[in-house]
Coordinates of N, CA and C in Angstrom, one line a residue:
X838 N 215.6 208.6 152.6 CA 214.2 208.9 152.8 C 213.8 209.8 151.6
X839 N 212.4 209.6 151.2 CA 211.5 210.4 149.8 C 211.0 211.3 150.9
X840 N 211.2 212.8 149.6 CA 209.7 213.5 150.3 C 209.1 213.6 148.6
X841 N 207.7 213.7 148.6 CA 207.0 213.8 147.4 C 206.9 215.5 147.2
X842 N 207.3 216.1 146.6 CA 207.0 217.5 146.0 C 206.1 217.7 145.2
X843 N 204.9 218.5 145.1 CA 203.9 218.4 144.4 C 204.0 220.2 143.9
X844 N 203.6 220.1 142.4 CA 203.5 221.4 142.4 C 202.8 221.6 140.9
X845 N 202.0 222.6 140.8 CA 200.8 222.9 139.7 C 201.6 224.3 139.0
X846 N 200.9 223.9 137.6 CA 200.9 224.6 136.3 C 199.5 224.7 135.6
X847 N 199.4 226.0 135.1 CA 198.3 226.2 134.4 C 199.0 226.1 133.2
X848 N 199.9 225.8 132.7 CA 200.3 226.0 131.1 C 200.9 224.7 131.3
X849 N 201.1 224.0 129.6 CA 202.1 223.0 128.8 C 203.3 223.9 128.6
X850 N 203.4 222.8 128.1 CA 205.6 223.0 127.3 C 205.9 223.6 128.5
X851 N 206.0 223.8 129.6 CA 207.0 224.3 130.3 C 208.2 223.6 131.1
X852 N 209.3 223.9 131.5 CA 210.0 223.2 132.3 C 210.7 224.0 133.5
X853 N 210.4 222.8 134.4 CA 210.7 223.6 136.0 C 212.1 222.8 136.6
X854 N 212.8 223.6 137.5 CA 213.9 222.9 137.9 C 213.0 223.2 139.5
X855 N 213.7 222.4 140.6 CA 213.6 222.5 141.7 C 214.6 222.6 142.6
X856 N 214.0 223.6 143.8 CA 215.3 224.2 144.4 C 214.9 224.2 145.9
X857 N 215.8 223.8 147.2 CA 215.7 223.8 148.6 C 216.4 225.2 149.0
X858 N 215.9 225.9 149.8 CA 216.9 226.7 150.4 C 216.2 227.1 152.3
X859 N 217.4 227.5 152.8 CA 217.2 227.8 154.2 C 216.0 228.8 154.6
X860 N 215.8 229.6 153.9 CA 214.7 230.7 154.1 C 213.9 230.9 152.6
X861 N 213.4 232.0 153.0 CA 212.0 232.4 151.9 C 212.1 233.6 151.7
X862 N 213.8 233.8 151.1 CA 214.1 234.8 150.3 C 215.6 234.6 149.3
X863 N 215.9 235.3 148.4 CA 217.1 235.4 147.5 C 216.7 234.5 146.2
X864 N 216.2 233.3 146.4 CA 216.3 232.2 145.3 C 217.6 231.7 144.9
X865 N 218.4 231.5 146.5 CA 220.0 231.4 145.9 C 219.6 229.6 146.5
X866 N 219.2 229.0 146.8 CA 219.0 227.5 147.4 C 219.7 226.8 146.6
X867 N 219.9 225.7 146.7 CA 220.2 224.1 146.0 C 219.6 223.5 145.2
X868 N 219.9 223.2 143.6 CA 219.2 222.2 143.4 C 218.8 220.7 143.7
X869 N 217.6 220.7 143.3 CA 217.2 219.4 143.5 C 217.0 218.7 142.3
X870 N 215.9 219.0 141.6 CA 215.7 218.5 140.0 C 216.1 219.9 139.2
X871 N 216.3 219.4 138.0 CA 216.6 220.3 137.2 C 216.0 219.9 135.5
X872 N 215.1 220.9 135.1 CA 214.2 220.8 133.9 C 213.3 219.7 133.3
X873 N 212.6 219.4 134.6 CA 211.5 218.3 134.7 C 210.3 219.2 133.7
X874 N 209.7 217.9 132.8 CA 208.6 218.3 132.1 C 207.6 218.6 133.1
X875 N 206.9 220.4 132.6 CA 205.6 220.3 133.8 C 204.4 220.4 133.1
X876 N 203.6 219.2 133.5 CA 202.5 219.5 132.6 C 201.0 220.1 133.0
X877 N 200.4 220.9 132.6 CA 199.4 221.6 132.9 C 198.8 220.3 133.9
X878 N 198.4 221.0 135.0 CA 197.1 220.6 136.5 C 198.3 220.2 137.4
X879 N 198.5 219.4 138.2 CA 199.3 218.8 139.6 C 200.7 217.9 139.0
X880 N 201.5 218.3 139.1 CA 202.7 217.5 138.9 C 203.7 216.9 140.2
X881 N 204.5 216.2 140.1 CA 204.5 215.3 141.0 C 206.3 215.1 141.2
X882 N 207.2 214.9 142.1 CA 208.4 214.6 142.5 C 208.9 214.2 143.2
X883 N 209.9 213.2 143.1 CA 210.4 212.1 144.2 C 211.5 213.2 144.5
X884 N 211.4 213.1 145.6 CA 212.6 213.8 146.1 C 213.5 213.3 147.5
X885 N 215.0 212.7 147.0 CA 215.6 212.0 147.5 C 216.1 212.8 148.7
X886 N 216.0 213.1 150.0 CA 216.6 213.7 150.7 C 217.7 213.2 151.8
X887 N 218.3 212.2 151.2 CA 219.5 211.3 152.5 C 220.4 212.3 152.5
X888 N 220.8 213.1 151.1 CA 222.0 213.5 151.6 C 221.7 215.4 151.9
X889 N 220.7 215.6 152.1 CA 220.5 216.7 152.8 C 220.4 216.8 154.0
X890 N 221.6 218.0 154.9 CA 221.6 217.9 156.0 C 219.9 217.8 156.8
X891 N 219.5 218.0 157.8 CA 219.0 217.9 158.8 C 218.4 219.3 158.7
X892 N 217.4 219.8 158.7 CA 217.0 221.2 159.3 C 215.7 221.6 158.7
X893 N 215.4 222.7 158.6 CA 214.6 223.2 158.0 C 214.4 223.7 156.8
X894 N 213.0 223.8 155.3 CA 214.1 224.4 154.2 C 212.6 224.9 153.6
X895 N 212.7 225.4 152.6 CA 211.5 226.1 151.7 C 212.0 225.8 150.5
X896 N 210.8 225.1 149.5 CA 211.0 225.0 148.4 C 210.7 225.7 147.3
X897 N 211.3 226.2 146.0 CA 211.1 226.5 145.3 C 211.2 226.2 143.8
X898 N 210.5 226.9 143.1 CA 210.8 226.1 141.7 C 210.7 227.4 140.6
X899 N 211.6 227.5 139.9 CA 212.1 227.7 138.4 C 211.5 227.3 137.4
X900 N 209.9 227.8 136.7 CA 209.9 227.6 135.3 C 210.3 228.5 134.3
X901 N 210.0 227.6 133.4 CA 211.1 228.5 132.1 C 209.7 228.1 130.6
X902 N 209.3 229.0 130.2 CA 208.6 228.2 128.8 C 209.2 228.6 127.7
X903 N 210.2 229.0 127.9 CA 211.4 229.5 126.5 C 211.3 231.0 126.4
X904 N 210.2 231.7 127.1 CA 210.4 233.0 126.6 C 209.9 233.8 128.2
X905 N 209.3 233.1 128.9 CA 209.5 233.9 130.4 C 209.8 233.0 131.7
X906 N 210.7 233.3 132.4 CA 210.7 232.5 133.6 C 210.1 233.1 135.1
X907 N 209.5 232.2 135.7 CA 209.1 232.4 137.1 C 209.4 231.5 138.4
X908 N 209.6 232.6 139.4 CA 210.0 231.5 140.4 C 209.1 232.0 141.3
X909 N 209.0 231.3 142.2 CA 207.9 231.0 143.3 C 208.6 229.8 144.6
X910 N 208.1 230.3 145.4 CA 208.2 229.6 146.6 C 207.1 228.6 147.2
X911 N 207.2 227.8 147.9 CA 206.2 227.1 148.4 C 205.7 227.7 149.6
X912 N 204.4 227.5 149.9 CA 203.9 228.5 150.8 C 203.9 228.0 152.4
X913 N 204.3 226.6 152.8 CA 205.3 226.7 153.6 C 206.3 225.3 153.2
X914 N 207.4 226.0 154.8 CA 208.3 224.8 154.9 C 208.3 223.4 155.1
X915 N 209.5 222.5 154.2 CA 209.4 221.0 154.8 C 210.9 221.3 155.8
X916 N 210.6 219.9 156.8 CA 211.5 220.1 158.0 C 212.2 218.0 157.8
X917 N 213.3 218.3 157.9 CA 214.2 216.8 156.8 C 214.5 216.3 158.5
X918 N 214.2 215.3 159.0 CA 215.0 214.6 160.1 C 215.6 213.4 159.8
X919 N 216.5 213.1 160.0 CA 217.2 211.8 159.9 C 217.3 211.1 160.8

């Protein structure tokens, strides 16, 4: 099963990795993608979830533009059933 990840940038050149974790704190979660080009307005991600267990998770994402990084969470949860 896909879930589509959508997530916005007000800047070029950046690159974001994406990350699942159980709650909506630490920024210790799982990769998902790692250093996808993000380009300024709505960007977009297939995201393969078969082999993620079952449950509930919050997404977050890691940009980097070479000289500051930010992470951010999604403002809410996706919930994976198989």
């Amino acid at each position: 099963e896909f879930r589509r990840v959508l997530f916005r940038s007000l800047r070029r050149r950046t690159r974001v990795s994406l990350y699942y974790d159980n709650n909506r704190s630490g920024f210790n979660g799982k990769r998902i993608a790692k250093n996808l080009v993000q380009r300024k307005g709505l960007n977009r991600f297939k995201w393969n979830t078969e082999p993620v267990p079952a449950g509930t998770y919050h997404i977050y994402a890691v940009a980097n533009d070479g000289r500051n990084k930010t992470k951010t969470y999604s403002s809410g949860p996706v919930k994976i059933v198989h």
